[in-house]
Amino acid sequence: MVRPFKISIPQQEVDDLFSRLKQARWPSIFHEKPWALGTDHSFMKRLIDYWGSEYNWREQENWLNSFPQFIETVDGMNIHFIHVRGEGASSKPLLITHGWPGSFMEMLKAVPYLTTPSLFGGKSEDSFDVIIPSIPGFAFSDKPTRPGVGSRYVAELWAKLMDSLGYESYFVQGGDIGAGVSTWLSLMYPDRVKGLHLNFIPGSYKPLLSEETPPLSDEEQKYLDKVAGWTEREGAYGALHKTKPETIAFALSDSPIGLASWIVEKFQAWSDCNGDIEASFSLDDLLTNISIYWFTNSIASSIRIYAEGPKMPLPFSEGQKVTVKTGVSVFPKELPMPPRSWVERGYNVTYWEHMNKGGHFAAMENPELFAGQLHHFFHSL
């Protein structure tokens, strides 16, 4: 049964956070180019000072609560989700899945462009009903207590959630972990999924390569080489999440400064900010996302999905293909993105667009541009 939900963090937990921030013990300074070795020391000092003095959680909590939120129990697991109905009489349902280290919050600024297009020069009949669930282990959804909660299982939960909401068919969108969830939905429920949009290609996607398939092109080989180089330079966090997530979980669950450092470095590295993170995100936006992780104590449960997902990889090695019409928007500062030919080996790609700005957190960094891509693709179907 669907129940309304409001975020209401007890004041004692807010006070505890501020107390911890005041007791920070800082690492020694090493003089190197900012962000070259990870999170920048001077930026972190300013971020934490702002968090403990000027940042207003209650104000942000009210903003989050301005979006209709609900809890639904699916397979015995309480799932938190945003559900905003579109202004049109025949709004199309659109299921959006977030990733890590984001949350449902990273999608919210794009919601008005999708649900009320008439306010932005569009037509009311082009509106969507937007559903944004929190992946199990993230934010206000239940934390898994057993193995097996990877992208495939989440896709099964989402299908049941959409059934409970009365949607027999729908569009799906995803980036990061959400790209894997949305791909699984399209593979398992092609009769329900009417269109798939991705702004990232799942890391576990490996199309079938055999004597019967075309040989790798130079462009495809360059992409694979780029992935290998990126993994060597930037992939340490992912290797740790996949192999020993519990080790880092203790530190990140106990220290808000450690948590902020672990998350904010990815927002700086994966955005189109030219080195200046505040060119892409406000301090309030960064801290609201981080605060959600802190107040729900969900960093440990969120990174475990890196260990669970590979246990059930996408089955493209068996020659399976996504038959659902697929649109891909390529943002310039995204993690390594494959060429279209590589994606077409496993997806029915009918739309491919290169953006002139943006990065991994497209909906948060450029909400109007992100929403415009969804309008363009889904309304072309």
Coordinates of C-alpha atoms in Angstrom, one line a residue:
M1 CA 0.0 0.0 0.0
V2 CA 1.4 3.4 -1.0
R3 CA 1.8 5.8 2.0
P4 CA 2.6 9.5 1.9
F5 CA 6.1 10.4 3.2
K6 CA 7.7 13.5 4.6
I7 CA 11.3 14.0 5.5
S8 CA 11.6 15.0 9.1
I9 CA 15.1 14.6 10.6
P10 CA 15.1 14.9 14.4
Q11 CA 16.7 18.0 15.7
Q12 CA 19.1 16.0 17.9
E13 CA 20.6 14.4 14.8
V14 CA 21.1 17.9 13.2
D15 CA 22.8 19.1 16.4
D16 CA 24.9 15.9 16.5
L17 CA 26.1 16.7 12.9
F18 CA 27.1 20.3 13.8
S19 CA 28.9 19.0 16.9
R20 CA 30.9 16.6 14.8
L21 CA 31.8 19.3 12.3
K22 CA 33.2 21.5 15.1
Q23 CA 35.5 18.7 16.3
A24 CA 37.1 18.1 12.9
R25 CA 40.7 16.9 12.8
W26 CA 42.3 17.9 9.5
P27 CA 45.0 16.0 7.6
S28 CA 48.3 17.7 6.9
I29 CA 48.6 19.9 3.9
F30 CA 50.6 18.7 0.9
H31 CA 51.3 21.4 -1.7
E32 CA 50.2 20.1 -5.1
K33 CA 47.9 21.3 -7.8
P34 CA 44.3 21.5 -6.4
W35 CA 42.4 18.2 -6.8
A36 CA 45.5 16.5 -8.3
L37 CA 45.7 13.9 -5.6
G38 CA 42.0 13.8 -4.6
T39 CA 39.8 16.2 -2.6
D40 CA 41.2 19.7 -2.4
H41 CA 42.1 20.7 1.1
S42 CA 41.2 24.4 0.8
F43 CA 37.9 23.7 -0.8
M44 CA 37.0 21.1 1.9
K45 CA 37.8 23.7 4.7
R46 CA 35.4 26.2 3.1
L47 CA 32.7 23.5 2.5
I48 CA 32.8 22.3 6.0
D49 CA 32.8 25.8 7.5
Y50 CA 29.8 26.6 5.4
W51 CA 28.1 23.3 6.4
G52 CA 28.5 24.1 10.1
S53 CA 27.6 27.8 10.0
E54 CA 25.5 29.0 7.0
Y55 CA 23.9 25.9 5.5
N56 CA 20.3 25.5 6.6
W57 CA 19.1 21.9 6.6
R58 CA 15.5 22.8 7.5
E59 CA 15.3 25.1 4.4
Q60 CA 16.6 22.3 2.2
E61 CA 14.3 19.7 3.9
N62 CA 11.3 22.0 3.1
W63 CA 12.4 22.1 -0.5
L64 CA 12.7 18.3 -0.7
N65 CA 9.3 18.0 0.9
S66 CA 7.8 20.3 -1.8
F67 CA 7.9 17.2 -4.1
P68 CA 5.3 14.6 -3.3
Q69 CA 7.0 11.6 -1.7
F70 CA 5.7 8.2 -0.8
I71 CA 6.7 4.8 0.6
E72 CA 5.6 1.5 -0.9
T73 CA 6.4 -2.0 0.4
V74 CA 7.6 -4.1 -2.5
D75 CA 8.8 -7.7 -1.8
G76 CA 8.9 -6.8 1.9
M77 CA 11.2 -3.8 1.3
N78 CA 10.1 -0.3 1.9
I79 CA 10.8 1.8 -1.2
H80 CA 10.9 5.6 -1.0
F81 CA 10.0 7.5 -4.2
I82 CA 9.0 10.8 -5.7
H83 CA 5.8 10.8 -7.7
V84 CA 4.9 14.1 -9.5
R85 CA 2.0 13.9 -11.9
G86 CA 2.2 15.9 -15.1
E87 CA 0.0 18.8 -16.0
G88 CA -1.5 17.2 -19.1
A89 CA -4.6 15.0 -19.1
S90 CA -2.6 12.2 -20.8
S91 CA 0.8 12.5 -19.2
K92 CA 3.2 9.7 -20.0
P93 CA 4.8 7.8 -17.1
L94 CA 8.6 8.3 -16.8
L95 CA 10.6 6.2 -14.4
I96 CA 14.0 7.7 -13.6
T97 CA 16.7 5.9 -11.6
H98 CA 19.7 7.6 -10.0
G99 CA 23.2 6.4 -9.3
W100 CA 26.1 6.8 -6.8
P101 CA 27.1 9.1 -5.2
G102 CA 23.9 10.8 -6.2
S103 CA 20.4 10.3 -4.9
F104 CA 16.8 11.0 -5.8
M105 CA 17.7 14.6 -5.0
E106 CA 20.0 15.0 -8.0
M107 CA 17.0 14.6 -10.4
L108 CA 14.7 17.1 -8.7
K109 CA 15.6 20.3 -10.6
A110 CA 14.7 18.6 -13.9
V111 CA 11.3 17.6 -12.7
P112 CA 9.4 20.9 -13.4
Y113 CA 10.6 20.8 -17.0
L114 CA 9.2 17.3 -17.4
T115 CA 5.9 17.7 -15.5
T116 CA 5.0 21.3 -16.4
P117 CA 6.5 22.0 -19.8
S118 CA 4.0 24.8 -20.4
L119 CA 5.8 27.0 -17.9
F120 CA 8.9 26.8 -20.0
G121 CA 7.5 27.4 -23.5
G122 CA 6.4 23.8 -24.1
K123 CA 3.0 22.2 -24.4
S124 CA 1.0 20.7 -21.5
E125 CA 0.2 17.6 -23.5
D126 CA 3.9 16.8 -23.6
S127 CA 4.1 16.4 -19.8
F128 CA 5.3 13.3 -18.0
D129 CA 4.2 11.7 -14.7
V130 CA 7.7 11.4 -13.1
I131 CA 8.6 8.6 -10.7
I132 CA 12.0 8.7 -9.0
P133 CA 12.6 5.8 -6.6
S134 CA 15.5 5.6 -4.2
I135 CA 17.5 2.5 -4.8
P136 CA 17.5 0.1 -1.9
G137 CA 20.3 1.1 0.4
F138 CA 20.0 4.7 -0.6
A139 CA 18.3 7.6 1.2
F140 CA 15.0 6.7 2.7
S141 CA 14.5 3.3 1.1
D142 CA 15.2 0.2 3.2
K143 CA 18.8 -1.1 3.5
P144 CA 19.3 -4.6 2.2
T145 CA 20.2 -7.1 4.9
R146 CA 21.1 -10.0 2.5
P147 CA 23.1 -10.5 -0.6
G148 CA 21.6 -10.3 -4.1
V149 CA 20.3 -6.7 -4.3
G150 CA 22.0 -5.7 -7.6
S151 CA 20.7 -3.8 -10.6
R152 CA 18.7 -6.8 -11.9
Y153 CA 16.8 -7.2 -8.6
V154 CA 16.2 -3.5 -8.4
A155 CA 14.7 -3.6 -11.9
E156 CA 12.3 -6.3 -10.7
L157 CA 11.3 -4.1 -7.7
W158 CA 10.7 -1.2 -10.0
A159 CA 8.4 -3.3 -12.3
K160 CA 6.3 -4.2 -9.3
L161 CA 6.3 -0.7 -8.0
M162 CA 5.0 0.6 -11.4
D163 CA 2.3 -2.1 -11.3
S164 CA 1.2 -1.0 -7.9
L165 CA 1.0 2.6 -9.2
G166 CA -1.3 1.5 -12.0
Y167 CA 1.1 2.0 -14.9
E168 CA 1.0 -0.8 -17.4
S169 CA 3.6 0.7 -19.7
Y170 CA 6.2 3.5 -19.2
F171 CA 9.4 5.2 -20.4
V172 CA 12.6 4.6 -18.4
Q173 CA 15.7 6.7 -18.0
G174 CA 19.0 6.1 -16.2
G175 CA 22.6 7.1 -15.7
D176 CA 25.4 5.4 -13.6
I177 CA 23.8 2.6 -11.6
G178 CA 20.4 3.7 -13.0
A179 CA 21.6 2.9 -16.5
G180 CA 22.0 -0.7 -15.5
V181 CA 18.7 -0.8 -13.7
S182 CA 16.9 0.7 -16.7
T183 CA 18.7 -1.7 -19.1
W184 CA 17.6 -4.7 -17.1
L185 CA 14.0 -3.3 -17.1
S186 CA 14.2 -3.1 -20.9
L187 CA 15.6 -6.6 -21.2
M188 CA 13.1 -8.3 -18.9
Y189 CA 10.0 -6.3 -19.7
P190 CA 10.2 -5.1 -23.3
D191 CA 6.4 -5.2 -23.5
R192 CA 6.1 -2.7 -20.7
V193 CA 9.0 -0.4 -21.5
K194 CA 8.1 1.9 -24.4
G195 CA 11.4 3.7 -24.6
L196 CA 14.8 3.7 -22.9
H197 CA 17.0 6.8 -22.5
L198 CA 20.6 6.6 -21.2
N199 CA 23.2 9.2 -20.4
F200 CA 25.7 6.5 -19.4
I201 CA 26.3 3.0 -20.6
P202 CA 26.4 0.4 -17.8
G203 CA 29.9 -0.6 -16.9
S204 CA 28.9 -4.3 -17.0
Y205 CA 27.8 -4.0 -20.6
K206 CA 30.0 -6.2 -22.7
P207 CA 28.5 -7.1 -26.1
L208 CA 29.0 -10.5 -27.7
L209 CA 32.2 -10.7 -29.7
S210 CA 32.7 -13.7 -31.9
E211 CA 33.5 -14.8 -35.4
E212 CA 29.9 -14.0 -36.4
T213 CA 30.0 -10.4 -35.1
P214 CA 31.9 -7.5 -36.8
P215 CA 35.5 -7.1 -35.7
L216 CA 36.4 -4.2 -33.5
S217 CA 36.7 -0.9 -35.3
D218 CA 39.6 1.4 -34.6
E219 CA 37.1 3.7 -32.8
E220 CA 35.9 0.9 -30.6
Q221 CA 39.4 -0.2 -29.7
K222 CA 40.4 3.3 -28.8
Y223 CA 37.4 3.4 -26.5
L224 CA 38.4 0.2 -24.8
D225 CA 42.0 1.6 -24.4
K226 CA 40.5 4.8 -22.9
V227 CA 38.5 2.8 -20.4
A228 CA 41.6 0.9 -19.3
G229 CA 43.5 4.1 -18.8
W230 CA 40.7 5.7 -16.9
T231 CA 40.3 2.7 -14.7
E232 CA 44.0 2.8 -13.8
R233 CA 43.9 6.5 -13.0
E234 CA 40.4 7.0 -11.5
G235 CA 39.0 3.6 -10.7
A236 CA 40.4 3.0 -7.2
Y237 CA 37.1 3.9 -5.5
G238 CA 35.2 1.4 -7.7
A239 CA 37.7 -1.4 -7.0
L240 CA 37.3 -0.8 -3.2
H241 CA 33.5 -0.7 -3.4
K242 CA 33.4 -4.0 -5.4
T243 CA 35.8 -5.9 -3.2
K244 CA 36.0 -4.4 0.4
P245 CA 33.1 -2.0 0.8
E246 CA 32.8 -2.7 4.5
T247 CA 36.3 -1.5 5.2
I248 CA 35.7 2.1 4.1
A249 CA 32.1 2.1 5.4
F250 CA 33.2 2.4 9.1
A251 CA 35.1 5.6 8.4
L252 CA 32.5 7.2 6.2
S253 CA 29.6 6.3 8.5
D254 CA 31.4 7.9 11.5
S255 CA 32.8 11.1 10.0
P256 CA 30.7 13.6 8.1
I257 CA 33.9 15.2 6.8
G258 CA 35.2 11.9 5.5
L259 CA 31.8 11.3 3.9
A260 CA 31.8 14.7 2.3
S261 CA 35.3 14.2 0.9
W262 CA 34.5 10.8 -0.5
I263 CA 31.4 12.2 -2.3
V264 CA 32.4 15.7 -3.3
E265 CA 35.6 14.6 -5.1
K266 CA 33.4 12.6 -7.6
F267 CA 31.2 15.7 -8.3
Q268 CA 34.3 17.7 -9.0
A269 CA 36.0 15.1 -11.2
W270 CA 32.9 14.0 -13.1
S271 CA 31.3 17.4 -13.9
D272 CA 31.9 19.9 -16.6
C273 CA 33.3 22.5 -14.2
N274 CA 36.8 23.1 -15.6
G275 CA 38.3 22.4 -12.2
D276 CA 36.0 24.8 -10.3
I277 CA 33.2 22.6 -8.8
E278 CA 31.1 25.6 -7.9
A279 CA 30.8 26.4 -11.6
S280 CA 28.5 23.4 -11.8
F281 CA 27.0 23.0 -8.3
S282 CA 26.1 25.3 -5.4
L283 CA 27.4 24.4 -2.0
D284 CA 23.8 24.0 -0.9
D285 CA 23.2 21.4 -3.6
L286 CA 26.3 19.5 -2.8
L287 CA 25.6 19.5 1.0
T288 CA 22.0 18.5 0.6
N289 CA 23.0 15.4 -1.3
I290 CA 25.7 14.7 1.3
S291 CA 23.3 15.4 4.2
I292 CA 20.8 12.8 2.9
Y293 CA 23.6 10.2 3.0
W294 CA 24.6 11.3 6.5
F295 CA 21.1 11.5 8.1
T296 CA 20.0 8.2 6.6
N297 CA 23.4 6.6 7.4
S298 CA 23.3 5.0 4.0
I299 CA 26.8 5.3 2.6
A300 CA 27.7 1.7 3.6
S301 CA 24.5 0.3 2.2
S302 CA 24.8 2.4 -1.0
I303 CA 28.3 1.2 -2.0
R304 CA 27.5 -2.5 -1.4
I305 CA 25.6 -2.5 -4.7
Y306 CA 29.0 -2.3 -6.4
A307 CA 29.7 -5.7 -4.9
E308 CA 26.3 -7.2 -5.6
G309 CA 25.8 -6.0 -9.1
P310 CA 28.6 -8.0 -10.7
K311 CA 27.1 -11.2 -9.3
M312 CA 24.4 -10.9 -12.0
P313 CA 26.0 -9.1 -14.9
L314 CA 24.1 -7.9 -18.0
P315 CA 23.8 -11.0 -20.2
F316 CA 25.0 -9.6 -23.5
S317 CA 27.7 -12.2 -23.7
E318 CA 24.9 -14.6 -24.6
G319 CA 24.0 -12.5 -27.6
Q320 CA 21.0 -10.9 -26.0
K321 CA 20.0 -7.5 -27.2
V322 CA 17.8 -4.7 -25.9
T323 CA 15.0 -4.5 -28.5
V324 CA 13.3 -1.4 -26.9
K325 CA 14.0 1.7 -28.8
T326 CA 17.0 3.4 -27.1
G327 CA 18.1 7.0 -27.0
V328 CA 21.6 8.0 -25.8
S329 CA 22.7 11.6 -24.8
V330 CA 26.5 11.9 -24.6
F331 CA 27.6 14.7 -22.3
P332 CA 31.2 15.8 -22.9
K333 CA 32.5 15.3 -19.3
E334 CA 30.9 12.0 -18.8
L335 CA 33.0 9.0 -17.8
P336 CA 34.4 7.2 -20.9
M337 CA 31.5 6.7 -23.3
P338 CA 31.6 4.2 -26.1
P339 CA 31.0 5.0 -29.7
R340 CA 27.6 4.4 -31.2
S341 CA 28.7 1.3 -33.0
W342 CA 29.7 -0.3 -29.7
V343 CA 26.3 0.4 -28.1
E344 CA 24.4 -0.7 -31.2
R345 CA 25.9 -4.2 -30.7
G346 CA 23.6 -4.6 -27.8
Y347 CA 20.9 -1.9 -27.9
N348 CA 18.3 -0.9 -30.5
V349 CA 19.7 2.7 -30.8
T350 CA 17.4 5.1 -32.6
Y351 CA 18.6 8.4 -31.1
W352 CA 22.1 9.5 -30.4
E353 CA 23.0 13.1 -29.5
H354 CA 26.2 14.8 -28.4
M355 CA 25.7 17.6 -25.9
N356 CA 27.9 20.7 -25.9
K357 CA 28.2 20.8 -22.1
G358 CA 27.5 18.7 -19.0
G359 CA 28.9 15.7 -17.2
H360 CA 28.0 12.6 -15.2
F361 CA 25.4 14.3 -13.0
A362 CA 23.5 15.7 -16.0
A363 CA 20.1 16.3 -14.4
M364 CA 21.7 18.2 -11.5
E365 CA 24.3 20.1 -13.5
N366 CA 22.1 21.1 -16.5
P367 CA 18.5 20.2 -15.6
E368 CA 16.9 22.1 -18.5
L369 CA 19.2 20.5 -21.1
F370 CA 18.7 17.1 -19.5
A371 CA 15.0 17.4 -19.6
G372 CA 15.0 18.6 -23.1
Q373 CA 16.8 15.5 -24.2
L374 CA 14.1 13.3 -22.7
H375 CA 11.4 15.4 -24.4
H376 CA 13.1 15.1 -27.7
F377 CA 13.6 11.4 -27.6
F378 CA 10.5 10.1 -25.9
H379 CA 8.1 12.3 -27.9
S380 CA 9.8 11.1 -31.1
L381 CA 8.7 7.5 -30.4

